[in-house]
Tab-separated table of C-alpha atoms in Angstrom:
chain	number	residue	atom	x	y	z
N	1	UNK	CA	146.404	156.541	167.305
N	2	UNK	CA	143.351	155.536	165.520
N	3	UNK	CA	141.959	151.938	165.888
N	4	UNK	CA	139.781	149.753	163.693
N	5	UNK	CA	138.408	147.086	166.222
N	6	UNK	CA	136.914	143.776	164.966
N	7	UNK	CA	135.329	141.251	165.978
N	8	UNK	CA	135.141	137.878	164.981
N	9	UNK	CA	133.384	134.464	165.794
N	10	UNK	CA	133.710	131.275	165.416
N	11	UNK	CA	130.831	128.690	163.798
N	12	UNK	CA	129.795	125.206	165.553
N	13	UNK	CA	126.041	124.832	164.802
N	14	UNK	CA	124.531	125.025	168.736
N	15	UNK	CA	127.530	125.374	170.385
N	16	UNK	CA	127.484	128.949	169.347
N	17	UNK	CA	125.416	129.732	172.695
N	18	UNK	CA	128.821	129.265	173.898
N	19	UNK	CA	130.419	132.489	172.201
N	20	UNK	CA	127.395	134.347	172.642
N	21	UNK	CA	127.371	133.634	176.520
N	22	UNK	CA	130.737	134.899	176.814
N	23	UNK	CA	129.707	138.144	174.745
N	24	UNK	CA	126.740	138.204	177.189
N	25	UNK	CA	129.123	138.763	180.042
N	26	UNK	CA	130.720	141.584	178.793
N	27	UNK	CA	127.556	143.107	177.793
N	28	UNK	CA	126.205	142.910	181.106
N	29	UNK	CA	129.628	144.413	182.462
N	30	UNK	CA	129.345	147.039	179.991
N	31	UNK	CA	125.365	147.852	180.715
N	32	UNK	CA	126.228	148.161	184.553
N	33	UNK	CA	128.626	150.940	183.668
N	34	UNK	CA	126.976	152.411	181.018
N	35	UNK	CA	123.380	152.226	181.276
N	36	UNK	CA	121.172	149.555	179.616
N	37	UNK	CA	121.144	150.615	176.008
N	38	UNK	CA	125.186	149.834	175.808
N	39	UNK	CA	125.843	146.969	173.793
N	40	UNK	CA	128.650	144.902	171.642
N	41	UNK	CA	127.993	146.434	168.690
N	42	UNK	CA	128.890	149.969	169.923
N	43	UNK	CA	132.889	148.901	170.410
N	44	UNK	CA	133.271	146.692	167.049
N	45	UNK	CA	133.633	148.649	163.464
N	46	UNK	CA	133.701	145.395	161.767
N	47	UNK	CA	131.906	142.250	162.964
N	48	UNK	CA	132.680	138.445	161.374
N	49	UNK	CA	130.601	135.565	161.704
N	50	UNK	CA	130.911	131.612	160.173
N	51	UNK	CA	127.816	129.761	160.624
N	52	UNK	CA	126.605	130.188	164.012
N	53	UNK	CA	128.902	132.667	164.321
N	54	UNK	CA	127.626	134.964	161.286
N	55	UNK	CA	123.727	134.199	162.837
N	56	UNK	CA	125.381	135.891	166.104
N	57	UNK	CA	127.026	138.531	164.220
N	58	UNK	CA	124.101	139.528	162.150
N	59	UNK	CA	121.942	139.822	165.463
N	60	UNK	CA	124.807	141.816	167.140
N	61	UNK	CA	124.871	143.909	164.144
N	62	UNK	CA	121.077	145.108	164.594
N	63	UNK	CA	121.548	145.858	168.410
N	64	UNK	CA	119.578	142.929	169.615
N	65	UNK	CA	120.628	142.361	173.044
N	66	UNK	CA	123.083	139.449	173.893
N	67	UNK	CA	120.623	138.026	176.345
N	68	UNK	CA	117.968	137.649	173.672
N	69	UNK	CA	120.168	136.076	171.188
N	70	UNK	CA	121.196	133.385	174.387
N	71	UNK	CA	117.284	132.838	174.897
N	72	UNK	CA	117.099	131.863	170.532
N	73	UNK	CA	119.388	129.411	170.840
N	74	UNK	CA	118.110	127.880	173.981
N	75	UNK	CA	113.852	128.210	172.620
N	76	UNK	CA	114.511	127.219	169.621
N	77	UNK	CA	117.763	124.908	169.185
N	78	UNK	CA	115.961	121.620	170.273
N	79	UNK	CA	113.417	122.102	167.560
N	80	UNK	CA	116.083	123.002	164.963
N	81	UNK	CA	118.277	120.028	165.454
N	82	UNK	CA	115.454	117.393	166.907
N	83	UNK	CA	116.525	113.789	166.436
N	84	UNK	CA	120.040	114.388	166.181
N	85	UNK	CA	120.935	110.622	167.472
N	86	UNK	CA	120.235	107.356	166.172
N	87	UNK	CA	119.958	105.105	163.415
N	88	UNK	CA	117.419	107.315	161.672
N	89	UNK	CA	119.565	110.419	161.955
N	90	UNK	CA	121.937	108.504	160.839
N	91	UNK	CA	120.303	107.045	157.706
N	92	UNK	CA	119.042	110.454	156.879
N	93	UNK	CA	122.441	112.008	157.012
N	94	UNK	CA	124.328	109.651	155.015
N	95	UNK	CA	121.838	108.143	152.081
N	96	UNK	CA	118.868	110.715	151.503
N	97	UNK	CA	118.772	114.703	151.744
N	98	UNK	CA	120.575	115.577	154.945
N	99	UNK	CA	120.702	115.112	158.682
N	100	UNK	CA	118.195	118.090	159.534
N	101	UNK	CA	115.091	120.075	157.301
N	102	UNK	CA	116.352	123.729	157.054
N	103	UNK	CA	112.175	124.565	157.917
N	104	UNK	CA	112.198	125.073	161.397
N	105	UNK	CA	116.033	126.852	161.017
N	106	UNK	CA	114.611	129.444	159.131
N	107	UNK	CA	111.298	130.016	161.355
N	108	UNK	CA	113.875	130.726	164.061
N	109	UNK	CA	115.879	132.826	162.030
N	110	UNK	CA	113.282	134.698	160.783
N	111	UNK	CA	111.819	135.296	164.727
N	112	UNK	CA	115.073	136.749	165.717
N	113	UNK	CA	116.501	139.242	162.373
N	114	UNK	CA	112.627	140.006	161.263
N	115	UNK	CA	112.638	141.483	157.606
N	116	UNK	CA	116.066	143.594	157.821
N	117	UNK	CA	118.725	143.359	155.258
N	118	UNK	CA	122.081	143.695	155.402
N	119	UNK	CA	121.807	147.249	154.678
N	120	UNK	CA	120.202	147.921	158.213
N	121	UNK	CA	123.296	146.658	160.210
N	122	UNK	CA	124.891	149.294	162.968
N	123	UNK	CA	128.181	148.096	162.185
N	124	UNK	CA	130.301	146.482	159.120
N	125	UNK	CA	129.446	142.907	158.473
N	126	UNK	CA	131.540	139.927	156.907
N	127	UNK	CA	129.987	137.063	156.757
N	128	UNK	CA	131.635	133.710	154.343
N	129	UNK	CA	129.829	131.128	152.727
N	130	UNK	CA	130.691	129.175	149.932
N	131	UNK	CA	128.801	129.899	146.479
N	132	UNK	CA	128.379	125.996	145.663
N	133	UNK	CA	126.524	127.525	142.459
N	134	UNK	CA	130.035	129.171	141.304
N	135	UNK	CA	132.155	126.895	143.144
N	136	UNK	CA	134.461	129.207	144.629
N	137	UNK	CA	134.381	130.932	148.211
N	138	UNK	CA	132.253	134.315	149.211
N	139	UNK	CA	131.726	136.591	151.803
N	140	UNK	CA	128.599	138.842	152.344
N	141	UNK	CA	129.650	142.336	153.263
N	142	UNK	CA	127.990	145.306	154.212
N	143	UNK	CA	128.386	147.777	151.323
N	144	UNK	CA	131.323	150.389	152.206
N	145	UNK	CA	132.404	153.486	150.148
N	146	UNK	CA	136.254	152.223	151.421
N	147	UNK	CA	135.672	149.537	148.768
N	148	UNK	CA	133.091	151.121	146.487
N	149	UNK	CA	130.692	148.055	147.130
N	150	UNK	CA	126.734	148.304	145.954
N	151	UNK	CA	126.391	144.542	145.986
N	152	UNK	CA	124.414	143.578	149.514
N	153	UNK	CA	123.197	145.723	151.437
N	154	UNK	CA	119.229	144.824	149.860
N	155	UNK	CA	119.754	140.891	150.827
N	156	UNK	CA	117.703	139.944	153.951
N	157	UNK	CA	119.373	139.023	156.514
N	158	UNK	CA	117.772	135.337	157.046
N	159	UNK	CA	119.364	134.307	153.681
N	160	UNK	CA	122.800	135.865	154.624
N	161	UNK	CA	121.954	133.264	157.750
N	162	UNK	CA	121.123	130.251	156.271
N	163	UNK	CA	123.488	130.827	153.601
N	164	UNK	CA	126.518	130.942	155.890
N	165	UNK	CA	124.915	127.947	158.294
N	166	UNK	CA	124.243	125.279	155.778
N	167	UNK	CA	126.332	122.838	156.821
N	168	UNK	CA	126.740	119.851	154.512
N	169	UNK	CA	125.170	116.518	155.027
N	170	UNK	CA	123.316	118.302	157.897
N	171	UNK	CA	121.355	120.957	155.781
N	172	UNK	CA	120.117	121.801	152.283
N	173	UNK	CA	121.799	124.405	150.272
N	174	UNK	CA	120.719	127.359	150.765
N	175	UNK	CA	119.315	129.315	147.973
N	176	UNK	CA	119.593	132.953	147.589
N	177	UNK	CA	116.719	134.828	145.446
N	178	UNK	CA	118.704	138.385	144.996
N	179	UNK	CA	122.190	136.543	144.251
N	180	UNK	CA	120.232	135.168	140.740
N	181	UNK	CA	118.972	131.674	143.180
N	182	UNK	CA	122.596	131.001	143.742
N	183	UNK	CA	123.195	128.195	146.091
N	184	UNK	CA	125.630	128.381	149.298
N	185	UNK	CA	127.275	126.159	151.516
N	186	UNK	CA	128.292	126.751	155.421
N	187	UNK	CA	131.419	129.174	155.075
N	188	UNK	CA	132.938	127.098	157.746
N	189	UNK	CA	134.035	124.705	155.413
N	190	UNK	CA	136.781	127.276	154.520
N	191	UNK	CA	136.524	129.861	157.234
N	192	UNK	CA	135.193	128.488	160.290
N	193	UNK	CA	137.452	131.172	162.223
N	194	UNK	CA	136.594	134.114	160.163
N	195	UNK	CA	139.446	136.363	161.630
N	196	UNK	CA	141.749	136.073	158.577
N	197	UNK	CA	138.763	137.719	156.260
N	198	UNK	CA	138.265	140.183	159.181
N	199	UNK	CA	142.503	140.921	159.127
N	200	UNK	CA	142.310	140.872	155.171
N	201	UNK	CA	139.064	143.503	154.840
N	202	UNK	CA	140.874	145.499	157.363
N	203	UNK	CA	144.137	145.886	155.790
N	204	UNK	CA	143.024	146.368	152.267
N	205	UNK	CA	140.432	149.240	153.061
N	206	UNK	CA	140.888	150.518	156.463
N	207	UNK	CA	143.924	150.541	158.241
N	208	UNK	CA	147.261	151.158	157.252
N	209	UNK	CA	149.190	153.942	155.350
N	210	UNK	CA	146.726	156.480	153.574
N	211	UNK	CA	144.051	154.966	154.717
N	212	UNK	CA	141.898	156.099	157.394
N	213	UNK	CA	143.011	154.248	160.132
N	214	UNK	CA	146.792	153.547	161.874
N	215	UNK	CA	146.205	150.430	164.074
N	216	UNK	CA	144.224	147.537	164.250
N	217	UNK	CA	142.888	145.729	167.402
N	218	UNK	CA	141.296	142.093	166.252
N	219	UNK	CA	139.071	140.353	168.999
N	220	UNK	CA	138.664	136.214	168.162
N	221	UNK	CA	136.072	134.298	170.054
N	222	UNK	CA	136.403	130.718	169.715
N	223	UNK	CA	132.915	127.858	169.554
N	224	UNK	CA	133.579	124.920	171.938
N	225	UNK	CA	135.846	122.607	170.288
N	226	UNK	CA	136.663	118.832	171.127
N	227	UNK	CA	139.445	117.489	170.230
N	228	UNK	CA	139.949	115.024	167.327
N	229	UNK	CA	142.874	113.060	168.337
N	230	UNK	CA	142.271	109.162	167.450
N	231	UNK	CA	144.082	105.903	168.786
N	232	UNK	CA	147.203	105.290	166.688
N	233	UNK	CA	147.275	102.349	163.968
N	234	UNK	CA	143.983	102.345	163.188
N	235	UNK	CA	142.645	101.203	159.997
N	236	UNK	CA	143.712	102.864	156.932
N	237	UNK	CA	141.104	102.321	154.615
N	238	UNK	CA	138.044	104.388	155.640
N	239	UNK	CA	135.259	104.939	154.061
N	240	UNK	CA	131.951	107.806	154.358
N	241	UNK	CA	130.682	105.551	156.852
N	242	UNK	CA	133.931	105.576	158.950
N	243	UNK	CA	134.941	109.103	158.910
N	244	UNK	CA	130.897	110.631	159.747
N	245	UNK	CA	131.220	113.861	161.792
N	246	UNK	CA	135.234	113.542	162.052
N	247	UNK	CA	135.153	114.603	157.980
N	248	UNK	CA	133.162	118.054	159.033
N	249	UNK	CA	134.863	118.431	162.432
N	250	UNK	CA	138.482	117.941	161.387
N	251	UNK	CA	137.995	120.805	158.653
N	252	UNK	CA	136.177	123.098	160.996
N	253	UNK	CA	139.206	122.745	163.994
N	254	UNK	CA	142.420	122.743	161.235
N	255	UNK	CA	140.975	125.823	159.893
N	256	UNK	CA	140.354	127.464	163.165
N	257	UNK	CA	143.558	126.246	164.563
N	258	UNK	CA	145.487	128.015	161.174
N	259	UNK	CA	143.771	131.248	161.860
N	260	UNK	CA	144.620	131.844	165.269
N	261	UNK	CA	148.241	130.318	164.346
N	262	UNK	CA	148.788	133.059	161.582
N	263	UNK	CA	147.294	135.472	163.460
N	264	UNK	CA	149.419	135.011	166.771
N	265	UNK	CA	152.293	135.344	164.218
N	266	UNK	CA	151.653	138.362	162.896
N	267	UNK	CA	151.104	139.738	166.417
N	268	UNK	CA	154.312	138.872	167.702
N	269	UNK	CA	156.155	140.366	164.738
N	270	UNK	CA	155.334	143.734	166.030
N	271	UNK	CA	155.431	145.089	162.171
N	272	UNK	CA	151.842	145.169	160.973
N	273	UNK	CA	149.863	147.617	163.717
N	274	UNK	CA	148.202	144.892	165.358
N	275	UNK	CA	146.396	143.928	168.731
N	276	UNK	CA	145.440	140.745	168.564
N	277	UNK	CA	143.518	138.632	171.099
N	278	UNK	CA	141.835	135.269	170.973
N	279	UNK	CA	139.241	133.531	173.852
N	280	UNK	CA	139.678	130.104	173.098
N	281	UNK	CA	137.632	126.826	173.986
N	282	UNK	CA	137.383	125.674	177.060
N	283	UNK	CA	138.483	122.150	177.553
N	284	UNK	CA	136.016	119.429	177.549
N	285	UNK	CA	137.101	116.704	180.011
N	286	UNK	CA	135.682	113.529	180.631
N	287	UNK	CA	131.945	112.693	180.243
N	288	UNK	CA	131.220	116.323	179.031
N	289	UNK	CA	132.115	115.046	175.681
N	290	UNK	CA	128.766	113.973	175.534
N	291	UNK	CA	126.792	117.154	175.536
N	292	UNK	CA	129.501	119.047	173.452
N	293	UNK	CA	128.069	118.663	169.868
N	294	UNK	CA	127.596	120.628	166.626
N	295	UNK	CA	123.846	119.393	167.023
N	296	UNK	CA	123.012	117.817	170.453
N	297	UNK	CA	120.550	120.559	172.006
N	298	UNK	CA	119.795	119.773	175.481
N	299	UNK	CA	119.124	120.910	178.463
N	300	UNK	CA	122.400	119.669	180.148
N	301	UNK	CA	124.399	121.143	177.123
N	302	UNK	CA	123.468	124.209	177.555
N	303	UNK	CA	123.681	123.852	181.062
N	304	UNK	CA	127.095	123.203	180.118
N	305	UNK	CA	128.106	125.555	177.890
N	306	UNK	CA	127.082	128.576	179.689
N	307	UNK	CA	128.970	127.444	182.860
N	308	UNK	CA	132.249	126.660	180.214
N	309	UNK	CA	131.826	130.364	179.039
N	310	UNK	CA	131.069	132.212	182.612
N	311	UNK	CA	134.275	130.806	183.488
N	312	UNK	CA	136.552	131.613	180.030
N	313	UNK	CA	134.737	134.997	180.546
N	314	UNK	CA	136.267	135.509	184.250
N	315	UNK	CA	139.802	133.945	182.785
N	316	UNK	CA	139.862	136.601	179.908
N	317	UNK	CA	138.395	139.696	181.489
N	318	UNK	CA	141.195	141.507	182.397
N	319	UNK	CA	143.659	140.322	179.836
N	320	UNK	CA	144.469	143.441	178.434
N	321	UNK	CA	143.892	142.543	174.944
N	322	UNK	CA	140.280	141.831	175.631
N	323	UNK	CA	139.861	144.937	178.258
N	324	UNK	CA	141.173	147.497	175.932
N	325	UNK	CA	138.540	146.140	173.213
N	326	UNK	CA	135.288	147.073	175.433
N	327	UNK	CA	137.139	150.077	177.157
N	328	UNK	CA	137.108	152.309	173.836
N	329	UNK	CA	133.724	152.403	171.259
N	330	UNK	CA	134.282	151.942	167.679
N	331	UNK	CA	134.827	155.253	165.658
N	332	UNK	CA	133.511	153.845	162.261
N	333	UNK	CA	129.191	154.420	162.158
N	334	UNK	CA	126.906	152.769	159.500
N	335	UNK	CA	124.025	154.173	160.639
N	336	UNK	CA	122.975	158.262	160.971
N	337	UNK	CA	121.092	157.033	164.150
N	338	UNK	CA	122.486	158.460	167.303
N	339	UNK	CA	124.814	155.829	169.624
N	340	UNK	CA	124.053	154.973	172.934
N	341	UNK	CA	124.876	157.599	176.099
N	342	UNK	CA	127.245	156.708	178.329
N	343	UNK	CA	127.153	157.877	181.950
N	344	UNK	CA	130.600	158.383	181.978
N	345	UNK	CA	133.288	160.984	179.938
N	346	UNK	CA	133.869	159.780	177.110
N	347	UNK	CA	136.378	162.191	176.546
N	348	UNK	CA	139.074	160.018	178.398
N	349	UNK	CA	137.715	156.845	176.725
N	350	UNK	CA	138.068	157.480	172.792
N	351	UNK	CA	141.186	157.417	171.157
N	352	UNK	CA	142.276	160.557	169.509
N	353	UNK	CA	142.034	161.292	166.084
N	354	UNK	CA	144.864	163.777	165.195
N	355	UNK	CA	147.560	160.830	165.626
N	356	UNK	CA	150.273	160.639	163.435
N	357	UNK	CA	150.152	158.150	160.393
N	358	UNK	CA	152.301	154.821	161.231
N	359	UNK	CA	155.490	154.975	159.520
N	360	UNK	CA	158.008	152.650	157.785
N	361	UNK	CA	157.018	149.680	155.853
N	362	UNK	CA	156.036	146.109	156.307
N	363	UNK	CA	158.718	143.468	156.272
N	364	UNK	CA	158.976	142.102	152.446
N	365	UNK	CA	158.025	138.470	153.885
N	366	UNK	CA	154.929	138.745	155.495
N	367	UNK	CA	153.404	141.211	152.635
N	368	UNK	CA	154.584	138.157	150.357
N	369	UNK	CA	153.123	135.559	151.959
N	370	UNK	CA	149.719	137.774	152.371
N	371	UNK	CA	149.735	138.614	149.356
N	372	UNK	CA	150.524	135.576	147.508
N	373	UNK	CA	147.590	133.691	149.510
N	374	UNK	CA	144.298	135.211	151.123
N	375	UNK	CA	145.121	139.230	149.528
N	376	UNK	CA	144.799	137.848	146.030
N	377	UNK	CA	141.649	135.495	146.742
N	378	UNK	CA	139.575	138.368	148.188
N	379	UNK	CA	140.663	140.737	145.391
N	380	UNK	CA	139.011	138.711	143.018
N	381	UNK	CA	136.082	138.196	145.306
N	382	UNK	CA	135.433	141.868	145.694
N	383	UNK	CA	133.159	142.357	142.838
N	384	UNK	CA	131.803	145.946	142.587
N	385	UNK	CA	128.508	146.446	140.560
């Protein structure tokens, strides 16, 4: 049976050194057995990334290794997000032109992807924003003959990056010169957990009957999330000033939350040829809180979060959702450039080809409810030059 393996991660502004950490562990795992040019990329067809999660997934996407992309966020993190606390953050978030400049964002951004467009990616690339200039949702793709796209692939990379990251109140729009200076939002603010668009691209081009591929295996990594449970009987009438960070946060963890929900769904209904696997947040206890931000960069946060992930990494190892994901590479190449060798047969690793096509149909409800929600909203979003 032929699989189509994605993977998709989560946004969360600096807290995405904690996905990447966990990806770092596998890497390593996978370099050990392998040899040192082995890396993520070579076992996902598809990789999705909101925010900090599409900065991650554009990296991965250009084989840089998971170690390096660790070291970005670590270098260049406190510069991106200095004076995140106080009354002048604070000021500057709320009455004049957002929390943060996007300068020193897009220095580091530029350090890490270079000059390379979407166009030079190793694997296929999703990556939502929000076109604030069109008002209506979007997702940078990497242009596939599946779905006859010509659209991207010439867009550098650091725009795809700031275009998915700009968080509002935090950052500035992002303006992008080849999209006609359209202006973009942070995609989390409607896919924060960008494994629905990664089920959705999958389904409609890739996998399923008469298409080239009979089963798909999703991979979710989760940012760190803290929970946004309040006291009860609070006060009702709340303005900006009240809500702050709980208006951003709330959205980002619903959202998330929904994903994984519909996703786990689908999974257990056995119909749709799905393996579906999710490494959640760890839990935050106690003064931890603290250092668990969307922008506090320090050195006892990231302290933190690499210690949270080592551990989630250990948990979910040997789950065999996750192990099957890293024991097989992806069969689906955007590039003419040779892959990686592998010290061991690969004959016993990759799945066979000559597998018969999957059968039967899809129960009437869950083809409705697709259908009738995210299938029609990226149809119209797939525009073709």
């Amino acid at each position: 049976m032929k699989t189509f393996k994605v993977l998709s991660i989560d946004g969360g502004g600096i807290k995405g050194l904690y996905p990447i950490s966990v990806l770092r562990h596998f890497e390593e795992a996978l370099r050990q057995e392998h040899g040192d040019d082995a890396r993520i990329v070579d076992y996902a067809d598809l990789i999705c990334g909101t925010s900090t999660g599409g900065l991650i997934a554009l990296a991965l996407a250009l084989r840089i290794p998971t170690e390096t992309i660790c070291q970005f966020y670590e270098q260049h993190g406190p510069k991106i997000f200095q004076g995140s606390e106080g009354w002048a953050a604070w000021i500057r978030q709320m009455m004049l032109g957002g929390k943060f400049s996007d300068t020193p964002l897009r220095t580091a951004i530029t350090d890490i992807l270079k000059d390379h467009t979407i166009g030079d990616s190793h694997s296929l690339l999703c990556i939502p924003t929000y076109d604030f200039t069109q008002g209506s949702y979007e997702v940078f793709k990497f242009d596939h003959k599946e779905g006859n796209l010509t659209r991207h692939n010439k867009i550098p990379m650091v725009d795809v990056a700031l275009a998915t990251s700009a968080a509002p109140t935090y950052f500035p729009l992002a303006q992008v010169a080849l999209e006609n200076n359209s202006q973009y939002v942070d995609g989390g603010v409607w896919a924060n957990n960008p494994s629905l668009v990664g089920f959705l691209e999958s389904i409609w081009h890739f996998v399923g009957q008469g298409k080239s591929y009979e089963h798909l295996h999703l991979l979710s990594i989760a940012s760190l999330n803290v929970g946004t449970g309040k006291p009860p009987l609070l006060h009702r009438h709340r303005s900006f000033r009240h809500w702050r960070s709980d208006l951003f946060d709330m959205s980002l963890i619903g959202q998330s939350e929904f994903a994984h929900v519909f996703l786990q769904a689908i999974h257990s209904q056995k119909s749709i040829p799905l393996t579906y696997a999710r490494i959640p947040s760890a839990v935050i206890v106690g003064e931890q809180v603290h250092y668990i931000k969307l922008d506090y960069a320090s050195e006892r946060s990231f302290a933190l979060m690499k210690q949270l992930a080592a551990d989630m990494y250990y948990k979910f190892r040997k789950t065999p959702e996750v192990q099957t994901f890293f024991t097989t590479r992806k069969t689906y190449f955007t590039q003419p450039s040779p892959q990686p060798r592998h010290r061991k047969n690969e004959g016993q690793a990759l799945e066979s080809n000559t597998s018969k096509r999957v059968a039967g149909t899809w129960p009437i409800w869950i083809l409705g409810f697709i259908s009738s929600t995210w299938f029609t909203l990226l149809r119209r979003k797939n525009r073709v030059d």
